Tab-separated table of C-alpha atoms in Angstrom:
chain	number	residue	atom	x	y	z
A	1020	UNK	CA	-5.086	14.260	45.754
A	1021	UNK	CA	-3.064	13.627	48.609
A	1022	UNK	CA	0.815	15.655	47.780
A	1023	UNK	CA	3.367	17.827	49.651
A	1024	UNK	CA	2.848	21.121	49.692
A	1025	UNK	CA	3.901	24.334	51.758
A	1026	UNK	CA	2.277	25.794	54.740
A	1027	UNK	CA	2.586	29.236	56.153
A	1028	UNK	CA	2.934	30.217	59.568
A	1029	UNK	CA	0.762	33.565	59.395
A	1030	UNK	CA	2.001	34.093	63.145
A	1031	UNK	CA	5.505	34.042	62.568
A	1032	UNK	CA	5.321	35.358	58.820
A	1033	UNK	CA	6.597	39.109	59.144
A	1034	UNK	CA	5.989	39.562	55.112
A	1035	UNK	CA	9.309	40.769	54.135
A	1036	UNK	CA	7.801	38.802	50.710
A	1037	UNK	CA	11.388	37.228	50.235
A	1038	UNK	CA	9.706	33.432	49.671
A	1039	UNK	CA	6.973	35.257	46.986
A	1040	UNK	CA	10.454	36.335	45.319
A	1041	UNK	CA	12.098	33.026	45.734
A	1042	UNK	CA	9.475	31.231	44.206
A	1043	UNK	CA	9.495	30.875	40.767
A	1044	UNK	CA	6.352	29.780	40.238
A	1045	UNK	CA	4.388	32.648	41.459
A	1046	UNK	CA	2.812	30.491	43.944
A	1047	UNK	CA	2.801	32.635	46.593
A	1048	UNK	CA	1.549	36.515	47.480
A	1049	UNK	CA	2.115	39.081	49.912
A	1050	UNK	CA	-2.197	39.887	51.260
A	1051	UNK	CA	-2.249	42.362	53.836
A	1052	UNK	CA	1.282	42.386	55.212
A	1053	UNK	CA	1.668	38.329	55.394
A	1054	UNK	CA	2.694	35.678	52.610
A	1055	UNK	CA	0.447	33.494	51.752
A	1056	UNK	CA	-0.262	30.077	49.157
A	1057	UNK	CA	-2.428	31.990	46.875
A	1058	UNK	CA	-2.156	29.852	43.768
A	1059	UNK	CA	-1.877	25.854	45.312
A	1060	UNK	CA	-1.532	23.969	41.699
A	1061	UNK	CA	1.183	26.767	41.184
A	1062	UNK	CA	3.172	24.830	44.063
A	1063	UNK	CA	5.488	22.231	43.271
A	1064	UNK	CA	6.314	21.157	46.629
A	1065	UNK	CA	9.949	21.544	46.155
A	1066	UNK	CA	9.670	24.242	48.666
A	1067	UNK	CA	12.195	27.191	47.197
A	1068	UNK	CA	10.311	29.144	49.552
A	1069	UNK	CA	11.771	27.571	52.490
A	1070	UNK	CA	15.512	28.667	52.946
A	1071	UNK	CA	14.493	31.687	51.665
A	1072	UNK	CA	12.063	32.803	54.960
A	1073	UNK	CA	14.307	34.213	57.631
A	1074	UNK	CA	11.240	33.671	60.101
A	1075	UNK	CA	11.278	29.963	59.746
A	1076	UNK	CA	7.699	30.899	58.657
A	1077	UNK	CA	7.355	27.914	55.960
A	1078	UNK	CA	7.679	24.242	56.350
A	1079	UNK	CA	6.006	21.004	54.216
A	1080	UNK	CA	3.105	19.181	54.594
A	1081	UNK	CA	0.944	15.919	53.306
A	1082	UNK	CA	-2.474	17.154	52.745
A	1083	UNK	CA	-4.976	16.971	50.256
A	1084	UNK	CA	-4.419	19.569	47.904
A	1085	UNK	CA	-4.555	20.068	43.584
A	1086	UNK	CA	-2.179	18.784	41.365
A	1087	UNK	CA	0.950	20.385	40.239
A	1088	UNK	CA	0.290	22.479	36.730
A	1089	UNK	CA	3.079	22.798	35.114
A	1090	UNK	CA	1.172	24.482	32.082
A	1091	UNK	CA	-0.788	26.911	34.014
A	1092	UNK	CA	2.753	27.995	35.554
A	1093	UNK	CA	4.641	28.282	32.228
A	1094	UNK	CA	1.713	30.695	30.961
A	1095	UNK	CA	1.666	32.711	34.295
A	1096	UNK	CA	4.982	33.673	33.922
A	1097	UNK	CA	5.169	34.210	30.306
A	1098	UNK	CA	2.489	36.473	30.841
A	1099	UNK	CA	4.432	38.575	33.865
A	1100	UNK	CA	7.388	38.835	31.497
A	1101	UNK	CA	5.285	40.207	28.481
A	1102	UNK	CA	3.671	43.049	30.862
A	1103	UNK	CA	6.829	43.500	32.509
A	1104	UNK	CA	8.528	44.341	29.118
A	1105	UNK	CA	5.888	46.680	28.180
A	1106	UNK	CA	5.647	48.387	30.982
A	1107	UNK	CA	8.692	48.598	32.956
A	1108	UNK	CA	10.830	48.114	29.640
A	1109	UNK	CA	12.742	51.044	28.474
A	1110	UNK	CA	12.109	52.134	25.011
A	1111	UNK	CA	14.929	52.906	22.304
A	1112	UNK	CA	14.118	54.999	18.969
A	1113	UNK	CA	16.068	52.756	16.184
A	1114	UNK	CA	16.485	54.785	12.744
A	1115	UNK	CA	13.803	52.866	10.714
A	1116	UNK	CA	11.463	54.050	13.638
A	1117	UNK	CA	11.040	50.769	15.411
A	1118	UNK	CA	11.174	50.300	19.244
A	1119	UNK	CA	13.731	48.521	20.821
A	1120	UNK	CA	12.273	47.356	24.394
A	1121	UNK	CA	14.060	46.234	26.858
A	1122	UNK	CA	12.724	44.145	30.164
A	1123	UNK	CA	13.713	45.791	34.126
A	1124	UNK	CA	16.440	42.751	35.433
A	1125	UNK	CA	14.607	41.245	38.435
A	1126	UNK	CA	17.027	40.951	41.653
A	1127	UNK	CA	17.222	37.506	43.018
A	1128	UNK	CA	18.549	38.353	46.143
A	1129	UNK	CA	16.740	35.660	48.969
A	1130	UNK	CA	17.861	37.349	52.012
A	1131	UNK	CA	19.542	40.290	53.546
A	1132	UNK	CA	21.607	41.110	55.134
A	1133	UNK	CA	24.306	39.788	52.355
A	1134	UNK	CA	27.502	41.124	53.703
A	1135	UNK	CA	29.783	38.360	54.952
A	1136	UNK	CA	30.725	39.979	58.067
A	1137	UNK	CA	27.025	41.447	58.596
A	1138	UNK	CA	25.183	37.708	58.384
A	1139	UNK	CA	24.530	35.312	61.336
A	1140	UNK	CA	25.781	32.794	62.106
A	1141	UNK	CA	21.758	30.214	62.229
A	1142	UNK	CA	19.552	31.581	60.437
A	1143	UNK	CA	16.469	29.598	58.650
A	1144	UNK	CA	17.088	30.935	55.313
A	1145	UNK	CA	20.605	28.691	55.461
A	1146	UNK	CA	19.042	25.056	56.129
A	1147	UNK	CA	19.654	23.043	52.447
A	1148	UNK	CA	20.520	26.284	50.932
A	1149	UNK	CA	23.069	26.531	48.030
A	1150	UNK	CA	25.233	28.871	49.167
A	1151	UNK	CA	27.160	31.662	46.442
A	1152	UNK	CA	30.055	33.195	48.068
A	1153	UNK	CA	31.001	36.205	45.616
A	1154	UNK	CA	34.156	38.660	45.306
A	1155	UNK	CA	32.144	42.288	45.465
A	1156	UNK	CA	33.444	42.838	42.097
A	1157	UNK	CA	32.254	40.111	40.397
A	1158	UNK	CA	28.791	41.646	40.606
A	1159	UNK	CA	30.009	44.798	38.326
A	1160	UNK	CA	32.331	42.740	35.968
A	1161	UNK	CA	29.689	40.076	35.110
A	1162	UNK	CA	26.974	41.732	33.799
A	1163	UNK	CA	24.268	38.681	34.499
A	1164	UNK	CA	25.054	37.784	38.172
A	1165	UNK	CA	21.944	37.602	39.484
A	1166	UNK	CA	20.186	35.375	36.779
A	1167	UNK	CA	23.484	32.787	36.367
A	1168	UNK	CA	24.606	32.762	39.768
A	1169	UNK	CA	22.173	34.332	42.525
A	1170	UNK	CA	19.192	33.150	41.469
A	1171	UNK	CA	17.863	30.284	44.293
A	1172	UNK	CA	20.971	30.458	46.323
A	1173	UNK	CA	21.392	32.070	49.458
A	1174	UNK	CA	24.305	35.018	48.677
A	1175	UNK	CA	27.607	36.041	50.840
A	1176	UNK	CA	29.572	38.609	49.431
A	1177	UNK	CA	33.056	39.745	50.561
A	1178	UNK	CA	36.290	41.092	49.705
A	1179	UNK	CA	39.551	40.111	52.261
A	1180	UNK	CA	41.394	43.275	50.575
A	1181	UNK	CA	39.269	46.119	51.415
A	1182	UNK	CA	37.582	44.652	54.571
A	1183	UNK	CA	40.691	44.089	56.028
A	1184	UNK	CA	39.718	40.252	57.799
A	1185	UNK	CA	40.047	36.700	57.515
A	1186	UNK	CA	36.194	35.088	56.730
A	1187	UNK	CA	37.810	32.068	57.703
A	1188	UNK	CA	36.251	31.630	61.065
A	1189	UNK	CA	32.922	33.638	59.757
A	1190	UNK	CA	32.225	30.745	57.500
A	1191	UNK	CA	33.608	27.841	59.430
A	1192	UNK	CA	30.999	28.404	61.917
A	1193	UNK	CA	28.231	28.976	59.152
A	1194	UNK	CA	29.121	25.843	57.059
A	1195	UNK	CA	29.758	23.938	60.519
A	1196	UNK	CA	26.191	24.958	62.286
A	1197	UNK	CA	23.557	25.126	58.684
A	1198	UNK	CA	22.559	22.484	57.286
A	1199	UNK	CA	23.783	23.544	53.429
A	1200	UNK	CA	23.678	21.734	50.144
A	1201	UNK	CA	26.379	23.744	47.775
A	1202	UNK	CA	28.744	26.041	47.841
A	1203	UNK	CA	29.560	27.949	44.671
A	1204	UNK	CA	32.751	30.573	44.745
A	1205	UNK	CA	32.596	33.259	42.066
A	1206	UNK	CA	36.012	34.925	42.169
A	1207	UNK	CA	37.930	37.977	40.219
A	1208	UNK	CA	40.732	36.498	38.223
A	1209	UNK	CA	42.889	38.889	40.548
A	1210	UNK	CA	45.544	37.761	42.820
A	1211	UNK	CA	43.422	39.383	46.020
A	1212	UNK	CA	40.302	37.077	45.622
A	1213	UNK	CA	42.909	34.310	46.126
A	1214	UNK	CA	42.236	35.374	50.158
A	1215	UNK	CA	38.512	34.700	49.585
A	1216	UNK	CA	38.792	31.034	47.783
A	1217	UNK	CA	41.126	30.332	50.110
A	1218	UNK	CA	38.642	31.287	53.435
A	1219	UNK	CA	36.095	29.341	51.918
A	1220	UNK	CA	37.934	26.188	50.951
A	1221	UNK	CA	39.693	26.545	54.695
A	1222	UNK	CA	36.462	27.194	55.904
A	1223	UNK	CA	34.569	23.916	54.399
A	1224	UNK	CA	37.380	21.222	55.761
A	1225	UNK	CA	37.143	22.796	58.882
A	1226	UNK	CA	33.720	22.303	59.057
A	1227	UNK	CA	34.005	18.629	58.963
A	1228	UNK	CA	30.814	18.607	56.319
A	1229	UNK	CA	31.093	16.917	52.941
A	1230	UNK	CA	30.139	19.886	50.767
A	1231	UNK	CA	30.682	20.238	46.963
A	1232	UNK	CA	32.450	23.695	46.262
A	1233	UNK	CA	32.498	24.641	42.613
A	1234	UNK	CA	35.240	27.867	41.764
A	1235	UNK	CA	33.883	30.378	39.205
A	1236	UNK	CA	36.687	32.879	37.649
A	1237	UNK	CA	35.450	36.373	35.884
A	1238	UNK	CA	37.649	37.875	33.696
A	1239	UNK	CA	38.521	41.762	34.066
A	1240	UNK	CA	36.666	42.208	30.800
A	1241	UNK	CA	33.371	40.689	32.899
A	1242	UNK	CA	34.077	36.803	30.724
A	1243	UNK	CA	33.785	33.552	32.553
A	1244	UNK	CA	37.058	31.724	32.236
């Protein structure tokens, strides 16, 4: 069948294997040094992969190609999460002499540098990204960060108090030259973080886009309020 599906630019590829991360499908795999579309049926030609890449490596096409399989997907990754469990798990001796095993988190981190100060300004991985700006802290408070909030958005992190700078201007020019879906804000409940919903709400008028922003507060005690 004719579909839309991904294609990879071997040339440009440099096989950091951030796309094989960002898609959750397991579509894709890193073969000597360069990503490539290993499993096409495992594609769902949403293209996760693309904001991801910070070569500009992966675009769509229209070509003929298998269908989507949702099925085989669902059993590929319950699979991955079974062997990860019993292998990378962590094993607790309970008093009846059961096994209490635990699975290794998985970072969803799509690109890097994350620092607000240390990103550009363009970069590929931005274009219809949803974008999580996050208060350092909130990452140690709220114990499930990257699987509620960091997983398949592109992630700035920042605090105004200790680095001493307005991100205003930072992500003015970032909202103003990307092409970006979302923003979501993930904020202490501390009167400091105030600085960094502030930069980003500044930040988003001044960029003249039309941008939902959704606020997230974390309590001191790591609740959502």
């Amino acid at each position: 069948m004719i579909r839309q599906i991904i294609r990879i630019d071997e040339e440009k590829c440099n096989g950091c294997g951030i796309c094989a991360t960002a898609c959750h499908e397991g579509a894709i795999d890193i073969v000597d040094g360069k990503a490539k579309l290993v499993r096409e049926n495992f594609c769902d030609g949403f293209g996760d992969c693309l904001p991801a890449c910070p070569a500009g490596a992966i675009t769509f096409e229209q070509r003929e190609a298998p269908a989507y399989d949702e099925e085989a997907v669902k059993a590929s990754m319950q699979a991955k999460e079974k062997s990860a469990a019993e292998k990378a798990g962590s094993a607790t001796e309970l008093g009846s002499g059961l096994k209490l095993v635990s699975p290794e988190p998985v970072s969803r981190l799509l690109q890097w540098p994350c620092q607000i100060q240390l990103l550009p300004v363009k970069g590929a991985f931005y274009e219809q990204a949803d974008i999580l700006v996050a208060a350092d802290c909130t990452a140690y408070a709220y114990a499930n960060m990257h699987e509620t909030f960091m997983k398949g958005r592109v992630t700035m992190i920042g605090c105004p108090k200790l680095d001493a700078v307005n991100y205003t201007g930072k992500l003015t020019e970032i909202f103003s030259e990307n092409d970006i879906r979302s923003v979501t804000l993930i904020r202490m409940e501390v009167p400091c973080c105030g600085g960094l919903q502030r930069a980003v709400e500044t930040a988003l008028a001044n960029s003249g886009k039309s941008v939902s922003c959704r606020v997230i507060t974390v309590s001191r005690n790591g609740k959502l309020l």
